[in-house]
Short mmCIF file of C-alpha atoms and ligand atoms in Angstrom, two decimals:
data_model
loop_
_atom_site.label_atom_id
_atom_site.label_comp_id
_atom_site.label_asym_id
_atom_site.label_seq_id
_atom_site.Cartn_x
_atom_site.Cartn_y
_atom_site.Cartn_z
CA MET N 1 -15.27 5.36 -21.49
CA PRO N 2 -12.48 2.99 -22.61
CA GLN N 3 -11.13 0.78 -19.86
CA LEU N 4 -7.72 2.02 -18.73
CA LEU N 5 -6.27 -1.36 -17.69
CA GLU N 6 -7.81 -3.59 -20.35
CA GLY N 7 -5.90 -6.85 -20.73
CA GLN N 8 -3.61 -6.13 -17.79
CA LEU N 9 -2.62 -8.56 -15.04
CA ALA N 10 -2.08 -7.03 -11.58
CA VAL N 11 -1.05 -8.48 -8.23
CA ILE N 12 -2.46 -6.78 -5.14
CA LEU N 13 -1.03 -7.34 -1.65
CA GLY N 14 -2.74 -6.01 1.47
CA ILE N 15 -6.45 -6.79 1.40
CA ALA N 16 -7.64 -7.73 4.90
CA ASN N 17 -11.26 -6.60 4.77
CA LYS N 18 -13.70 -4.33 2.92
CA TRP N 19 -12.15 -1.19 4.44
CA SER N 20 -8.62 -1.98 3.18
CA ILE N 21 -7.24 0.59 0.72
CA ALA N 22 -6.01 -2.41 -1.28
CA TYR N 23 -9.63 -3.55 -1.71
CA SER N 24 -10.62 -0.17 -3.18
CA ILE N 25 -7.66 -0.44 -5.54
CA ALA N 26 -8.65 -3.99 -6.52
CA GLN N 27 -12.19 -2.81 -7.29
CA ALA N 28 -10.93 0.09 -9.41
CA PHE N 29 -8.44 -2.12 -11.28
CA SER N 30 -11.19 -4.68 -11.92
CA ARG N 31 -13.55 -1.94 -13.13
CA GLU N 32 -10.86 -0.84 -15.59
CA GLY N 33 -10.53 -4.32 -17.05
CA ALA N 34 -7.56 -5.79 -15.17
CA THR N 35 -7.34 -9.41 -14.06
CA LEU N 36 -6.15 -9.72 -10.48
CA LEU N 37 -3.97 -11.95 -8.37
CA LEU N 38 -4.73 -11.29 -4.71
CA THR N 39 -2.66 -12.21 -1.68
CA TYR N 40 -3.68 -12.55 1.96
CA LEU N 41 -1.85 -12.79 5.27
CA GLY N 42 -2.53 -15.95 7.23
CA GLU N 43 -5.42 -18.39 7.07
CA HIS N 44 -7.69 -16.15 9.15
CA GLN N 45 -7.86 -13.63 6.28
CA LYS N 46 -8.29 -16.23 3.54
CA GLU N 47 -12.08 -16.44 3.64
CA ALA N 48 -12.57 -12.67 3.83
CA VAL N 49 -10.39 -12.12 0.76
CA GLU N 50 -12.12 -14.98 -1.09
CA SER N 51 -15.56 -13.51 -0.48
CA LEU N 52 -14.44 -9.97 -1.45
CA ALA N 53 -12.99 -11.40 -4.66
CA GLY N 54 -16.47 -12.46 -5.69
CA GLU N 55 -17.47 -9.46 -7.76
CA MET N 56 -14.06 -8.88 -9.32
CA SER N 57 -12.06 -10.51 -12.09
CA VAL N 58 -9.68 -12.58 -9.95
CA ALA N 59 -7.39 -15.23 -11.45
CA LYS N 60 -5.89 -16.52 -8.22
CA ILE N 61 -5.72 -15.93 -4.46
CA VAL N 62 -2.53 -16.95 -2.70
CA PRO N 63 -1.08 -16.57 0.81
CA CYS N 64 1.80 -14.13 1.20
CA ASP N 65 3.44 -13.08 4.45
CA VAL N 66 6.09 -10.62 3.26
CA THR N 67 8.40 -11.60 6.12
CA ARG N 68 8.62 -15.13 4.68
CA GLU N 69 11.09 -15.55 1.85
CA ASP N 70 9.36 -18.85 0.89
CA ASP N 71 6.06 -17.02 0.31
CA LEU N 72 7.76 -14.54 -2.02
CA THR N 73 9.51 -17.32 -3.93
CA ALA N 74 6.11 -19.03 -4.29
CA LEU N 75 4.62 -15.76 -5.57
CA THR N 76 7.28 -15.56 -8.29
CA GLU N 77 6.48 -19.19 -9.17
CA THR N 78 2.70 -18.54 -9.27
CA LEU N 79 3.26 -15.60 -11.62
CA ARG N 80 5.44 -17.75 -13.85
CA SER N 81 2.74 -20.46 -13.93
CA LEU N 82 0.13 -17.96 -15.09
CA GLY N 83 2.22 -17.75 -18.25
CA ARG N 84 1.44 -14.14 -19.10
CA PRO N 85 3.16 -10.86 -18.40
CA LEU N 86 2.45 -9.00 -15.16
CA HIS N 87 1.74 -5.30 -15.60
CA ALA N 88 1.20 -3.97 -12.09
CA ALA N 89 1.91 -4.76 -8.44
CA VAL N 90 0.29 -2.96 -5.52
CA HIS N 91 2.03 -3.09 -2.12
CA SER N 92 -0.51 -1.85 0.44
CA LEU N 93 0.70 -3.09 3.80
CA ALA N 94 2.42 -1.99 6.96
CA PHE N 95 2.88 -3.17 10.51
CA ALA N 96 4.36 -1.94 13.76
CA ASN N 97 3.80 -3.05 17.35
CA ARG N 98 0.79 -1.33 18.80
CA GLU N 99 2.73 -0.05 21.83
CA ASP N 100 5.23 1.67 19.51
CA LEU N 101 2.32 3.76 18.17
CA THR N 102 1.38 5.04 21.61
CA ARG N 103 4.56 5.49 23.68
CA PRO N 104 7.02 8.33 23.03
CA PHE N 105 9.20 7.55 19.96
CA VAL N 106 12.37 7.79 22.03
CA GLU N 107 11.26 4.62 23.86
CA THR N 108 11.13 2.51 20.68
CA GLY N 109 13.13 -0.66 21.23
CA ARG N 110 15.44 -2.28 18.69
CA GLY N 111 13.02 -5.14 17.99
CA GLY N 112 10.02 -2.89 17.33
CA PHE N 113 12.07 -0.57 15.14
CA LEU N 114 13.36 -3.46 13.04
CA LEU N 115 9.92 -5.10 12.79
CA ALA N 116 8.36 -1.90 11.40
CA GLN N 117 11.22 -1.57 8.92
CA GLU N 118 10.98 -5.21 7.83
CA VAL N 119 7.24 -5.37 7.24
CA SER N 120 6.60 -1.79 6.13
CA ALA N 121 9.70 -0.86 4.11
CA TYR N 122 12.03 -3.78 3.28
CA SER N 123 9.02 -5.75 2.03
CA LEU N 124 8.72 -3.39 -0.95
CA VAL N 125 12.24 -4.32 -2.02
CA ALA N 126 11.48 -8.03 -1.56
CA VAL N 127 8.17 -7.77 -3.44
CA ALA N 128 9.78 -5.79 -6.29
CA ARG N 129 12.41 -8.52 -6.66
CA ALA N 130 9.71 -11.20 -6.63
CA VAL N 131 7.47 -9.61 -9.27
CA ALA N 132 9.99 -7.96 -11.60
CA PRO N 133 10.83 -11.17 -13.52
CA ALA N 134 7.14 -11.44 -14.55
CA MET N 135 7.03 -7.83 -15.78
CA THR N 136 8.42 -8.75 -19.18
CA ALA N 137 6.46 -6.01 -20.96
CA GLY N 138 7.41 -3.31 -18.43
CA GLY N 139 5.26 -2.58 -15.40
CA SER N 140 4.15 -0.37 -12.55
CA ILE N 141 4.88 -1.02 -8.86
CA ILE N 142 2.81 1.06 -6.46
CA THR N 143 3.10 1.37 -2.69
CA LEU N 144 1.12 3.29 -0.07
CA THR N 145 2.71 5.83 2.22
CA TYR N 146 1.72 8.57 4.63
CA GLY N 147 2.94 12.14 5.26
CA GLY N 148 4.18 11.12 8.71
CA SER N 149 7.36 10.11 6.81
CA THR N 150 8.58 13.70 6.54
CA ARG N 151 6.68 15.48 9.31
CA VAL N 152 6.06 14.54 12.91
CA VAL N 153 2.51 13.27 13.39
CA PRO N 154 1.56 12.41 17.00
CA ASN N 155 1.85 8.67 17.68
CA TYR N 156 2.93 7.73 14.14
CA ASN N 157 6.44 7.34 15.58
CA VAL N 158 8.22 4.22 14.33
CA MET N 159 5.87 4.02 11.34
CA GLY N 160 6.95 7.50 10.25
CA VAL N 161 10.56 6.35 10.16
CA ALA N 162 9.57 3.19 8.28
CA LYS N 163 7.64 5.27 5.70
CA ALA N 164 10.70 7.50 5.21
CA SER N 165 12.66 4.33 4.45
CA LEU N 166 9.86 3.09 2.16
CA GLU N 167 9.86 6.35 0.18
CA ALA N 168 13.64 6.27 -0.24
CA SER N 169 13.31 2.65 -1.39
CA VAL N 170 10.82 3.81 -4.04
CA ARG N 171 13.52 6.09 -5.49
CA TYR N 172 16.30 3.47 -5.47
CA LEU N 173 14.00 0.80 -6.94
CA ALA N 174 12.81 3.22 -9.63
CA SER N 175 16.43 3.83 -10.59
CA ASP N 176 17.28 0.10 -10.68
CA LEU N 177 14.17 -1.08 -12.52
CA GLY N 178 13.62 1.85 -14.88
CA PRO N 179 15.86 0.38 -17.61
CA ALA N 180 13.52 -2.66 -17.70
CA GLY N 181 10.53 -0.34 -18.19
CA ILE N 182 9.33 -0.90 -14.64
CA ARG N 183 8.10 2.23 -12.84
CA VAL N 184 7.97 2.48 -9.05
CA ASN N 185 5.86 5.09 -7.24
CA ALA N 186 4.12 5.72 -3.93
CA LEU N 187 0.71 7.17 -3.23
CA SER N 188 0.68 9.27 -0.07
CA ALA N 189 -2.88 9.05 1.19
CA GLY N 190 -4.61 11.29 3.71
CA PRO N 191 -6.00 9.58 6.84
CA ILE N 192 -8.65 6.95 6.04
CA LYS N 193 -10.64 4.96 8.61
CA THR N 194 -9.36 1.42 7.90
CA ALA N 195 -8.61 -1.36 10.39
CA SER N 196 -5.02 -0.07 10.60
CA ALA N 197 -6.28 3.39 11.53
CA ARG N 198 -9.30 2.54 13.67
CA ALA N 199 -7.01 1.04 16.26
CA ILE N 200 -5.37 4.43 16.78
CA LYS N 201 -6.31 6.58 19.76
CA ASP N 202 -7.88 9.92 18.76
CA PHE N 203 -8.09 9.00 15.07
CA SER N 204 -11.41 10.84 14.76
CA THR N 205 -9.64 14.01 15.93
CA VAL N 206 -7.11 13.56 13.11
CA LEU N 207 -9.92 13.12 10.57
CA ASP N 208 -11.73 16.19 11.88
CA ALA N 209 -8.58 18.33 11.73
CA VAL N 210 -7.97 17.38 8.08
CA ALA N 211 -11.59 18.02 7.10
CA LYS N 212 -11.35 21.45 8.68
CA ARG N 213 -7.93 22.57 7.38
CA ALA N 214 -7.14 20.75 4.10
CA PRO N 215 -7.61 22.83 0.93
CA LEU N 216 -10.49 20.58 -0.21
CA ARG N 217 -12.07 20.79 3.29
CA ARG N 218 -12.82 17.09 3.44
CA ASN N 219 -11.19 13.75 4.14
CA THR N 220 -9.67 11.38 1.62
CA ASP N 221 -11.96 8.77 0.12
CA PRO N 222 -10.29 5.40 -0.61
CA GLY N 223 -11.80 5.56 -4.11
CA GLU N 224 -9.69 8.65 -4.80
CA VAL N 225 -6.52 6.77 -3.87
CA ALA N 226 -7.65 3.85 -6.02
CA ASP N 227 -8.21 6.06 -9.08
CA ALA N 228 -4.72 7.52 -8.67
CA ALA N 229 -3.40 3.94 -8.57
CA VAL N 230 -5.24 3.26 -11.86
CA PHE N 231 -3.49 6.30 -13.35
CA LEU N 232 -0.06 5.07 -12.22
CA ALA N 233 -0.69 1.55 -13.52
CA SER N 234 -2.10 2.72 -16.84
CA GLY N 235 -0.39 4.10 -19.91
CA LEU N 236 -1.40 7.56 -18.71
CA GLY N 237 1.31 7.26 -16.04
CA ARG N 238 4.01 6.09 -18.46
CA GLY N 239 6.36 9.01 -17.75
CA VAL N 240 6.06 8.87 -13.96
CA THR N 241 8.55 6.98 -11.80
CA GLY N 242 10.25 7.44 -8.43
CA ASN N 243 7.46 9.76 -7.37
CA ILE N 244 5.42 10.29 -4.21
CA LEU N 245 1.94 11.38 -5.32
CA PHE N 246 -0.20 12.95 -2.59
CA VAL N 247 -3.89 12.04 -2.57
CA ASP N 248 -4.76 13.87 0.61
CA SER N 249 -7.22 16.72 -0.09
CA GLY N 250 -4.10 18.91 -0.34
CA MET N 251 -3.28 18.65 3.38
CA GLN N 252 0.44 18.17 2.68
CA ILE N 253 0.95 21.75 1.40
CA MET N 254 -0.33 23.43 4.56
CA GLY N 255 2.03 25.02 7.06
CA LEU N 256 -0.14 25.87 10.01
P1 NAD G 1 -5.33 -2.44 6.37
O1 NAD G 1 -5.19 -2.87 7.78
O2 NAD G 1 -6.57 -2.75 5.68
O3 NAD G 1 -4.11 -2.98 5.51
C1 NAD G 1 -2.87 -3.34 6.05
C2 NAD G 1 -2.51 -4.68 5.43
O4 NAD G 1 -1.19 -5.05 5.80
C3 NAD G 1 -3.44 -5.82 5.89
O5 NAD G 1 -4.05 -6.41 4.77
C4 NAD G 1 -2.47 -6.80 6.54
O6 NAD G 1 -2.82 -8.14 6.33
C5 NAD G 1 -1.19 -6.45 5.80
N1 NAD G 1 0.02 -6.98 6.44
C6 NAD G 1 0.50 -6.69 7.67
N2 NAD G 1 1.60 -7.44 7.90
C7 NAD G 1 1.83 -8.18 6.77
C8 NAD G 1 2.80 -9.17 6.41
N3 NAD G 1 3.78 -9.55 7.23
N4 NAD G 1 2.70 -9.73 5.17
C9 NAD G 1 1.71 -9.38 4.32
N5 NAD G 1 0.76 -8.47 4.62
C10 NAD G 1 0.82 -7.89 5.83
O7 NAD G 1 -5.04 -0.86 6.41
P2 NAD G 1 -4.85 0.21 5.24
O8 NAD G 1 -5.10 1.53 5.88
O9 NAD G 1 -5.59 -0.20 4.04
O10 NAD G 1 -3.27 0.12 4.97
C11 NAD G 1 -2.72 -0.13 3.70
C12 NAD G 1 -1.51 0.77 3.45
O11 NAD G 1 -1.95 2.13 3.36
C13 NAD G 1 -0.45 0.75 4.53
O12 NAD G 1 0.84 0.81 3.94
C14 NAD G 1 -0.70 2.03 5.28
O13 NAD G 1 0.45 2.50 5.93
C15 NAD G 1 -1.09 2.92 4.13
N6 NAD G 1 -1.79 4.17 4.50
C16 NAD G 1 -2.91 4.14 5.25
C17 NAD G 1 -3.56 5.33 5.59
C18 NAD G 1 -4.78 5.35 6.46
O14 NAD G 1 -5.08 6.40 7.04
N7 NAD G 1 -5.53 4.25 6.55
C19 NAD G 1 -3.04 6.55 5.12
C20 NAD G 1 -1.89 6.54 4.32
C21 NAD G 1 -1.27 5.34 4.02
C1 IMJ G 2 -1.25 5.22 12.71
C2 IMJ G 2 -0.72 5.47 13.96
C3 IMJ G 2 -0.69 6.75 14.51
C4 IMJ G 2 -1.20 7.81 13.81
C5 IMJ G 2 -1.74 7.56 12.55
C6 IMJ G 2 -1.77 6.26 11.99
N1 IMJ G 2 -2.31 8.40 11.63
C7 IMJ G 2 -2.68 7.69 10.52
C8 IMJ G 2 -2.38 6.34 10.73
C9 IMJ G 2 -2.48 9.84 11.84
C10 IMJ G 2 -3.28 8.28 9.31
C11 IMJ G 2 -2.66 5.19 9.79
N2 IMJ G 2 -1.48 4.89 8.94
C12 IMJ G 2 -1.11 5.90 7.96
C13 IMJ G 2 -0.71 3.74 9.05
O1 IMJ G 2 0.24 3.60 8.27
C14 IMJ G 2 -0.99 2.71 10.06
C15 IMJ G 2 -0.12 1.70 10.28
C16 IMJ G 2 -0.25 0.73 11.35
C17 IMJ G 2 -1.35 0.62 12.19
C18 IMJ G 2 -1.38 -0.34 13.19
C19 IMJ G 2 -2.51 -0.47 14.16
C20 IMJ G 2 -2.60 -1.84 14.78
C21 IMJ G 2 -1.28 -2.47 15.07
N3 IMJ G 2 -0.19 -2.14 14.31
C22 IMJ G 2 -0.25 -1.19 13.32
N4 IMJ G 2 0.83 -1.06 12.50
C23 IMJ G 2 0.82 -0.13 11.54
O2 IMJ G 2 -1.17 -3.32 15.96
#
């Protein structure tokens, strides 16, 4: 099989550990011939990301807290210093206060609401602005979302509202950056047992419900999300922008 991302350079934000969806995407991109620039949040994740980078084709690993404008400016500078066009950027990150994912949504305070919006939605806009100058040959920006953006999922609360904002941002960014040949899309993944999900009360019940009711009668494998990301980053996805692509065993189509 020809490699789908041969000669491409991709930046991937959001690897924390081996369960991260971003790590599956990095592995798939590497398998398809891409060279990677990886980012990590805070020094405590540095070593983990460095050791995971081992078996992949990684050009550089840099810190990037998306709430820090300096980190994003440095990312733009790092990309410039690599001296070659960037083809893809993967934004695979989110954060909300733990208590806002357990209490009733109506009790969400201003600070928690704004934090979820800043990290989980505004950051896509900031990242797009930081990477677009390096996408001189066109490019593909991919983010990760969840169906709790349009339907009420117990406890998803403030994250659901942030994902709605993220998905709308995908459309506005796609409109702005399309003339430069930059496509912007989201992958809406079914529930996957990552660190961000493990922390959630009753997550196993959610997984069981999907496996029982989704058309494919099973849960989503991170490798399936990663392969869809390869599609969006590759020439095969050249006509697709502003889209939310569900990789969820078909769960999204079900009514009851
Ligand atoms: P994860 O915990 O492995 O990844 C979340 C990442 O966000 C971590 O790497 C963390 O370092 C990063 N992050 C948090 N705050 C940050 C900041 N200020 N700056 C930079 N990075 C920051 O969990 P995951 O499940 O792989 O999540 C990745 C994405 O997938 C998220 O957007 C999540 O909403 C989405 N998603 C997850 C599922 C699921 O069930 N796991 C389903 C659909 C969508
Ligand atoms: C998260 C909360 C509630 C229900 C949930 C999830 N369901 C799924 C998730 C049903 C699938 C996972 N998900 C899609 C996320 O986007 C998770 C984001 C998240 C998780 C945490 C846990 C630890 C923490 N803050 C978080 N912020 C965002 O402190």
